[in-house]
Coordinates of C-alpha atoms and ligand atoms in Angstrom, one line a residue:
X295 CA -10.7 -21.6 -15.1
X296 CA -8.8 -21.0 -12.4
X297 CA -5.4 -19.8 -11.1
X298 CA -3.6 -22.9 -8.9
X299 CA -1.3 -21.4 -6.5
X300 CA 1.3 -23.3 -3.9
X301 CA 1.3 -22.4 -0.6
X302 CA 3.7 -24.1 1.9
X303 CA 1.7 -27.1 3.7
X304 CA 2.7 -27.1 7.4
X305 CA 5.8 -24.6 8.6
X306 CA 7.1 -21.1 9.0
X307 CA 5.4 -20.1 6.0
X308 CA 1.9 -21.2 6.1
X309 CA 0.2 -19.0 8.9
X310 CA 0.8 -15.9 7.0
X311 CA 0.3 -17.0 3.5
X312 CA -3.3 -18.1 4.8
X313 CA -3.6 -14.6 6.4
X314 CA -2.6 -12.6 3.7
X315 CA -4.9 -14.5 1.1
X316 CA -7.7 -13.7 3.9
X317 CA -7.0 -10.0 4.2
X318 CA -6.9 -10.4 0.2
X319 CA -10.7 -11.0 0.8
X320 CA -10.6 -14.5 -0.4
X321 CA -12.4 -17.4 1.4
X322 CA -10.4 -20.8 1.6
X323 CA -10.3 -23.7 4.0
X324 CA -7.2 -24.8 5.9
X325 CA -5.7 -27.8 3.7
X326 CA -5.5 -30.0 6.6
X327 CA -4.0 -32.5 5.0
X328 CA -5.6 -32.3 1.6
X329 CA -3.6 -31.1 -2.1
X330 CA -5.8 -29.4 -3.0
X331 CA -8.4 -26.7 -1.7
X332 CA -10.8 -24.5 -3.8
X333 CA -11.5 -20.8 -2.8
X334 CA -15.0 -19.9 -2.0
X335 CA -15.4 -16.2 -3.7
X336 CA -12.0 -16.1 -6.3
X337 CA -11.4 -18.2 -8.9
X338 CA -8.5 -19.9 -7.2
X339 CA -7.0 -23.2 -6.1
X340 CA -4.9 -23.6 -3.5
X341 CA -2.0 -26.4 -3.6
X342 CA -0.3 -27.0 -0.1
X343 CA 3.3 -28.2 -0.8
X344 CA 6.2 -28.7 0.8
X345 CA 8.1 -25.5 0.5
X346 CA 11.2 -27.3 -1.2
X347 CA 9.2 -28.4 -3.8
X348 CA 7.1 -25.3 -4.6
X349 CA 9.7 -23.6 -7.1
X350 CA 10.5 -26.7 -9.2
X351 CA 6.3 -27.1 -9.5
X352 CA 5.7 -23.5 -10.7
X353 CA 9.1 -23.7 -12.8
X354 CA 7.2 -26.5 -14.5
X355 CA 3.8 -25.2 -15.1
X356 CA 2.5 -27.7 -12.5
X357 CA 1.0 -24.9 -10.7
X358 CA 0.6 -20.8 -11.9
X359 CA 1.9 -19.7 -9.1
X360 CA 3.3 -20.0 -5.5
X361 CA 4.5 -18.2 -1.9
X362 CA 7.7 -19.6 -1.2
X363 CA 11.1 -18.2 0.7
X364 CA 14.1 -16.6 -1.9
X365 CA 16.8 -19.0 0.2
X366 CA 14.4 -22.0 -1.6
X367 CA 14.0 -20.4 -4.6
X368 CA 17.9 -20.0 -5.4
X369 CA 18.5 -23.5 -3.4
X370 CA 16.4 -25.1 -6.0
X371 CA 18.4 -23.6 -8.8
X372 CA 15.0 -23.5 -11.2
X373 CA 14.3 -19.9 -13.3
X374 CA 10.8 -18.5 -11.8
X375 CA 9.9 -14.9 -11.7
X376 CA 9.4 -13.0 -8.5
X377 CA 6.4 -10.3 -8.7
X378 CA 6.5 -9.3 -5.4
X379 CA 7.9 -9.9 -2.0
X380 CA 5.8 -10.6 0.4
X381 CA 7.1 -8.5 4.0
X382 CA 6.8 -12.2 5.9
X383 CA 9.4 -15.0 6.5
X384 CA 12.3 -12.8 6.7
X385 CA 15.5 -14.6 7.5
X386 CA 19.4 -15.0 6.2
X387 CA 21.5 -17.6 5.1
X388 CA 24.4 -17.2 6.7
X389 CA 28.1 -19.0 7.6
X390 CA 28.7 -20.0 11.4
X391 CA 31.6 -20.8 13.3
X392 CA 31.7 -21.6 17.1
X393 CA 32.7 -18.7 19.3
X394 CA 36.3 -19.7 20.1
X395 CA 37.3 -19.4 16.4
X396 CA 39.4 -16.6 15.5
X397 CA 37.7 -15.5 12.5
X398 CA 38.9 -12.8 10.0
X399 CA 38.1 -13.8 6.4
X400 CA 35.9 -15.8 4.2
X401 CA 39.5 -17.5 3.4
X402 CA 39.4 -19.1 7.0
X403 CA 36.6 -21.5 5.6
X404 CA 39.7 -22.8 3.3
X405 CA 40.0 -27.0 3.9
X406 CA 37.1 -26.5 6.6
X407 CA 34.1 -29.1 6.5
X408 CA 31.1 -26.7 6.4
X409 CA 27.4 -28.4 7.5
X410 CA 24.1 -27.3 5.7
X411 CA 21.2 -27.9 3.9
X412 CA 21.9 -25.3 1.1
X413 CA 24.6 -26.9 -0.8
X414 CA 24.3 -24.9 -4.1
X415 CA 23.9 -21.6 -2.4
X416 CA 27.0 -22.2 -0.3
X417 CA 28.8 -24.0 -3.0
X418 CA 28.4 -20.6 -5.5
X419 CA 29.4 -18.3 -2.6
X420 CA 32.6 -20.4 -2.2
X421 CA 33.5 -20.3 -5.6
X422 CA 33.0 -16.4 -6.0
X423 CA 35.2 -16.1 -3.0
X424 CA 37.7 -18.5 -4.2
X425 CA 37.4 -20.7 -1.3
X426 CA 38.0 -24.5 -1.6
X427 CA 36.3 -25.8 1.5
X428 CA 34.2 -29.1 2.1
X429 CA 30.4 -29.2 1.8
X430 CA 29.0 -31.5 4.0
X431 CA 25.1 -32.0 3.0
X432 CA 23.0 -32.6 6.0
X433 CA 18.9 -32.4 5.9
X434 CA 18.2 -30.4 8.8
X435 CA 20.0 -28.6 12.2
X436 CA 23.1 -27.5 11.1
X437 CA 23.9 -26.1 14.3
X438 CA 24.7 -29.5 15.8
X439 CA 26.9 -30.4 13.3
X440 CA 30.3 -28.5 14.9
X441 CA 29.4 -29.9 18.4
X442 CA 29.0 -33.4 17.1
X443 CA 32.6 -33.3 15.4
X444 CA 31.2 -33.6 11.9
X445 CA 32.1 -29.7 10.5
X446 CA 34.3 -27.1 11.8
X447 CA 31.3 -24.5 10.8
X448 CA 27.7 -24.2 9.1
X449 CA 25.7 -22.4 6.5
X450 CA 22.3 -22.1 7.6
X451 CA 19.0 -20.1 8.0
X452 CA 19.3 -17.4 11.1
X453 CA 16.6 -15.3 12.4
X454 CA 16.8 -14.1 15.7
X455 CA 20.0 -15.5 16.1
X456 CA 19.1 -17.4 19.3
X457 CA 20.1 -21.0 17.7
X458 CA 23.4 -20.5 17.0
X459 CA 23.8 -18.6 20.4
X460 CA 22.5 -21.4 21.9
X461 CA 25.0 -23.8 20.1
X462 CA 27.9 -21.9 21.0
X463 CA 27.9 -20.5 17.1
X464 CA 29.1 -16.8 16.2
X465 CA 27.8 -15.5 12.5
X466 CA 30.9 -14.5 10.4
X467 CA 28.9 -13.9 7.2
X468 CA 25.9 -13.1 5.6
X469 CA 25.3 -15.0 2.3
X470 CA 21.8 -14.2 1.3
X471 CA 19.1 -12.2 2.6
X472 CA 15.4 -13.8 2.0
X473 CA 11.6 -13.0 2.5
X474 CA 8.7 -14.9 1.6
X475 CA 7.8 -13.6 -2.3
X476 CA 5.0 -14.4 -4.8
X477 CA 6.6 -16.2 -7.8
X478 CA 5.0 -16.9 -11.3
X479 CA 5.6 -19.8 -13.6
X480 CA 6.8 -18.9 -17.0
X481 CA 4.5 -21.4 -18.5
X482 CA 1.3 -19.7 -16.7
X483 CA -1.7 -19.3 -19.3
X484 CA -3.2 -16.6 -20.4
X485 CA -6.3 -16.6 -18.4
X486 CA -4.7 -17.5 -14.8
X487 CA -2.5 -14.9 -15.8
X488 CA -5.6 -12.3 -15.5
X489 CA -6.3 -13.9 -12.2
X490 CA -3.0 -13.6 -10.6
X491 CA -2.7 -9.7 -11.9
X492 CA -6.2 -9.4 -10.0
X493 CA -4.8 -11.3 -7.2
X494 CA -1.5 -9.3 -6.8
X495 CA -3.4 -6.3 -6.8
X496 CA -5.2 -7.0 -4.2
X497 CA -1.8 -8.3 -2.0
X498 CA -0.5 -4.9 -3.1
X499 CA -3.2 -3.0 -1.6
X500 CA -3.2 -5.0 1.8
X501 CA 1.0 -4.6 2.1
X502 CA 0.6 -1.1 1.8
X503 CA -2.2 -1.0 4.4
X504 CA -0.1 -2.8 6.9
X505 CA 2.6 -0.1 7.0
X506 CA 0.1 2.9 6.7
X507 CA -2.2 4.3 9.5
X508 CA -5.3 6.6 9.7
X509 CA -4.6 9.4 11.6
X510 CA -6.7 12.2 13.2
X511 CA -6.2 15.1 15.2
X512 CA -7.5 18.2 16.7
X513 CA -5.4 21.9 15.8
X514 CA -6.4 25.5 16.2
X515 CA -7.0 26.6 13.0
X516 CA -4.1 29.1 12.9
X517 CA -1.7 26.1 13.5
X518 CA -3.0 24.0 10.6
X519 CA -0.1 25.0 8.1
X520 CA 2.6 24.8 10.5
X521 CA 1.2 20.5 11.3
X522 CA 0.3 19.9 7.6
X523 CA 3.9 20.6 6.5
X524 CA 4.9 18.0 9.0
X525 CA 2.6 15.6 7.3
X526 CA 3.9 13.2 4.3
X527 CA 0.6 11.7 3.6
X528 CA -0.9 10.1 0.5
X529 CA -3.0 13.2 -0.5
X530 CA -3.0 16.9 1.5
X531 CA -5.3 16.5 4.4
X532 CA -8.9 16.9 4.8
X533 CA -9.9 19.3 7.3
X534 CA -13.4 19.0 9.3
X535 CA -14.2 22.1 11.2
X536 CA -15.5 22.1 14.7
X537 CA -18.5 23.8 16.2
X538 CA -16.0 26.6 17.6
X539 CA -14.6 27.7 14.2
X540 CA -11.1 28.4 15.7
X541 CA -10.8 24.6 16.1
X542 CA -10.5 22.0 13.0
X543 CA -10.1 17.8 12.7
X544 CA -7.1 17.2 10.6
X545 CA -7.4 13.6 8.7
X546 CA -4.5 12.2 6.7
X547 CA -2.9 8.9 5.7
X548 CA 0.9 8.6 6.7
X549 CA 3.4 5.6 6.8
X550 CA 3.7 4.5 10.3
X551 CA 7.5 4.6 10.3
X552 CA 7.4 8.0 9.7
X553 CA 4.2 8.9 12.0
X554 CA 6.5 7.5 15.3
X555 CA 9.2 10.6 14.1
X556 CA 7.2 13.4 14.3
X557 CA 4.6 12.8 16.9
X558 CA 6.3 15.0 19.3
X559 CA 6.5 17.6 16.7
X560 CA 3.1 17.6 15.9
X561 CA 2.6 18.3 19.7
X562 CA 4.7 21.0 20.0
X563 CA 3.1 22.8 16.6
X564 CA -0.5 22.6 18.5
X565 CA -2.0 19.0 17.9
X566 CA -3.8 17.5 20.4
X567 CA -6.5 14.5 20.6
X568 CA -4.2 12.6 18.2
X569 CA -5.8 9.4 16.8
X570 CA -4.1 6.3 15.1
X571 CA -6.4 3.8 13.3
X572 CA -5.3 0.7 11.3
X573 CA -6.2 0.5 7.5
X574 CA -7.5 -2.2 6.1
X575 CA -6.5 -1.9 2.4
X576 CA -5.0 1.1 0.3
X577 CA -5.9 1.1 -3.2
X578 CA -3.1 3.5 -5.1
Ligands
PRT112 O1 8.4 -29.2 5.7 P1 8.5 -28.1 4.6 O2 10.1 -28.8 4.2 O3 7.9 -27.7 4.1 O4 9.2 -27.1 5.9 P2 11.1 -26.4 6.0 O5 10.8 -27.4 7.3 O6 11.8 -27.0 5.0 O7 10.8 -25.1 6.2 P3 10.1 -23.9 7.3 O8 8.8 -24.3 7.7 O9 11.3 -24.7 8.7 O10 11.1 -22.7 7.0 C1 10.1 -22.3 5.7 C2 11.0 -21.0 5.4 O11 10.3 -20.2 6.3 C3 12.5 -21.0 5.3 O12 12.8 -21.6 3.8 C4 12.7 -19.6 5.1 O13 12.6 -18.9 4.1 C5 11.9 -18.7 6.4 N1 12.3 -18.5 7.2 C6 12.2 -17.5 8.3 C7 13.1 -19.6 8.5 C8 13.4 -18.8 9.7 N2 12.9 -17.4 9.5 C9 13.7 -19.6 11.0 N3 14.3 -19.0 11.8 N4 13.1 -21.1 8.5 C10 13.9 -21.6 9.4 N5 14.4 -21.2 10.6 C11 15.0 -21.7 11.2 C12 17.0 -21.6 11.6 O14 17.2 -22.2 10.5 C13 17.1 -21.8 13.1 O15 17.5 -23.1 13.1 O16 14.9 -21.8 12.7 C14 15.8 -21.6 13.6 C15 15.8 -20.5 14.9 O17 16.2 -19.6 14.2 P4 16.8 -18.2 15.3 O18 18.0 -17.6 14.3 O19 15.7 -17.5 15.1 O20 17.1 -18.7 16.4
ZN113 ZN1 11.5 -27.4 3.0

């Protein structure tokens, strides 16, 4: 018995999906055109598919699980369960208009042509806002449609915004925020579900570690209470005595985002020789 999990064959989610699987300690070769690739040291088989096909294959039980963008799931219109956000492939689905369009509200889209490869999400959004517009479905490169005279607006994926910028467009409404997620089929069998649980446990440990750093610092013993009060760790820090009894080393684990905010305060409180090290896994 093995878990069949779909990942994108070739695109923006592919490298990050392989990296995540490798960081989970699972050895699997790159698909390189093959549809199925078994893992060496974990009961799992990768299915290498176009991202648009992944939600439906998961929903139908052709595969047990998948890694795909939330935008693609919503556009597919199928029911699957998201079990974990994966923190990569972040983007948003937005409406954009030419820079010289003086935009005020979503009503400005009334009777306008909007080019998109996301007609389902767009039609839902327009309906919810009581706007009647003309959806012009295209299969790629929506950003060139206004310049070609095909539409007055576009609805497309944006990440840095530089594609909009270089096509003279401005983002005016964000409709959906998206990232890659792990999804599971409603038809998954018990044995595969158990394997998926083990995989998700490893993924959680990897994702937690990406935000977390191992920190050591030196401090005079009498400064320890002040320093400890600044450190929001997983647990109370460990103290390692120095040969000189008036000094100690303090070891702890902190969220990297918090760490940069407190570093000056740590130094003021008497910390020196601060080392920040990456962590591979955090098993809470
Ligand atoms: O062949 P296949 O169908 O599998 O791939 P695809 O061409 O449909 O998808 P792909 O590989 O382009 O994207 C896969 C997923 O990555 C998307 O469904 C999103 O969930 C996510 N993602 C994250 C993005 C972007 N960022 C992104 N920037 N998908 C597309 N883009 C496009 C965007 O539309 C724009 O045209 O990249 C361009 C550059 O974006 P800016 O704003 O950074 O300039
Ligand atoms: Zn696609």
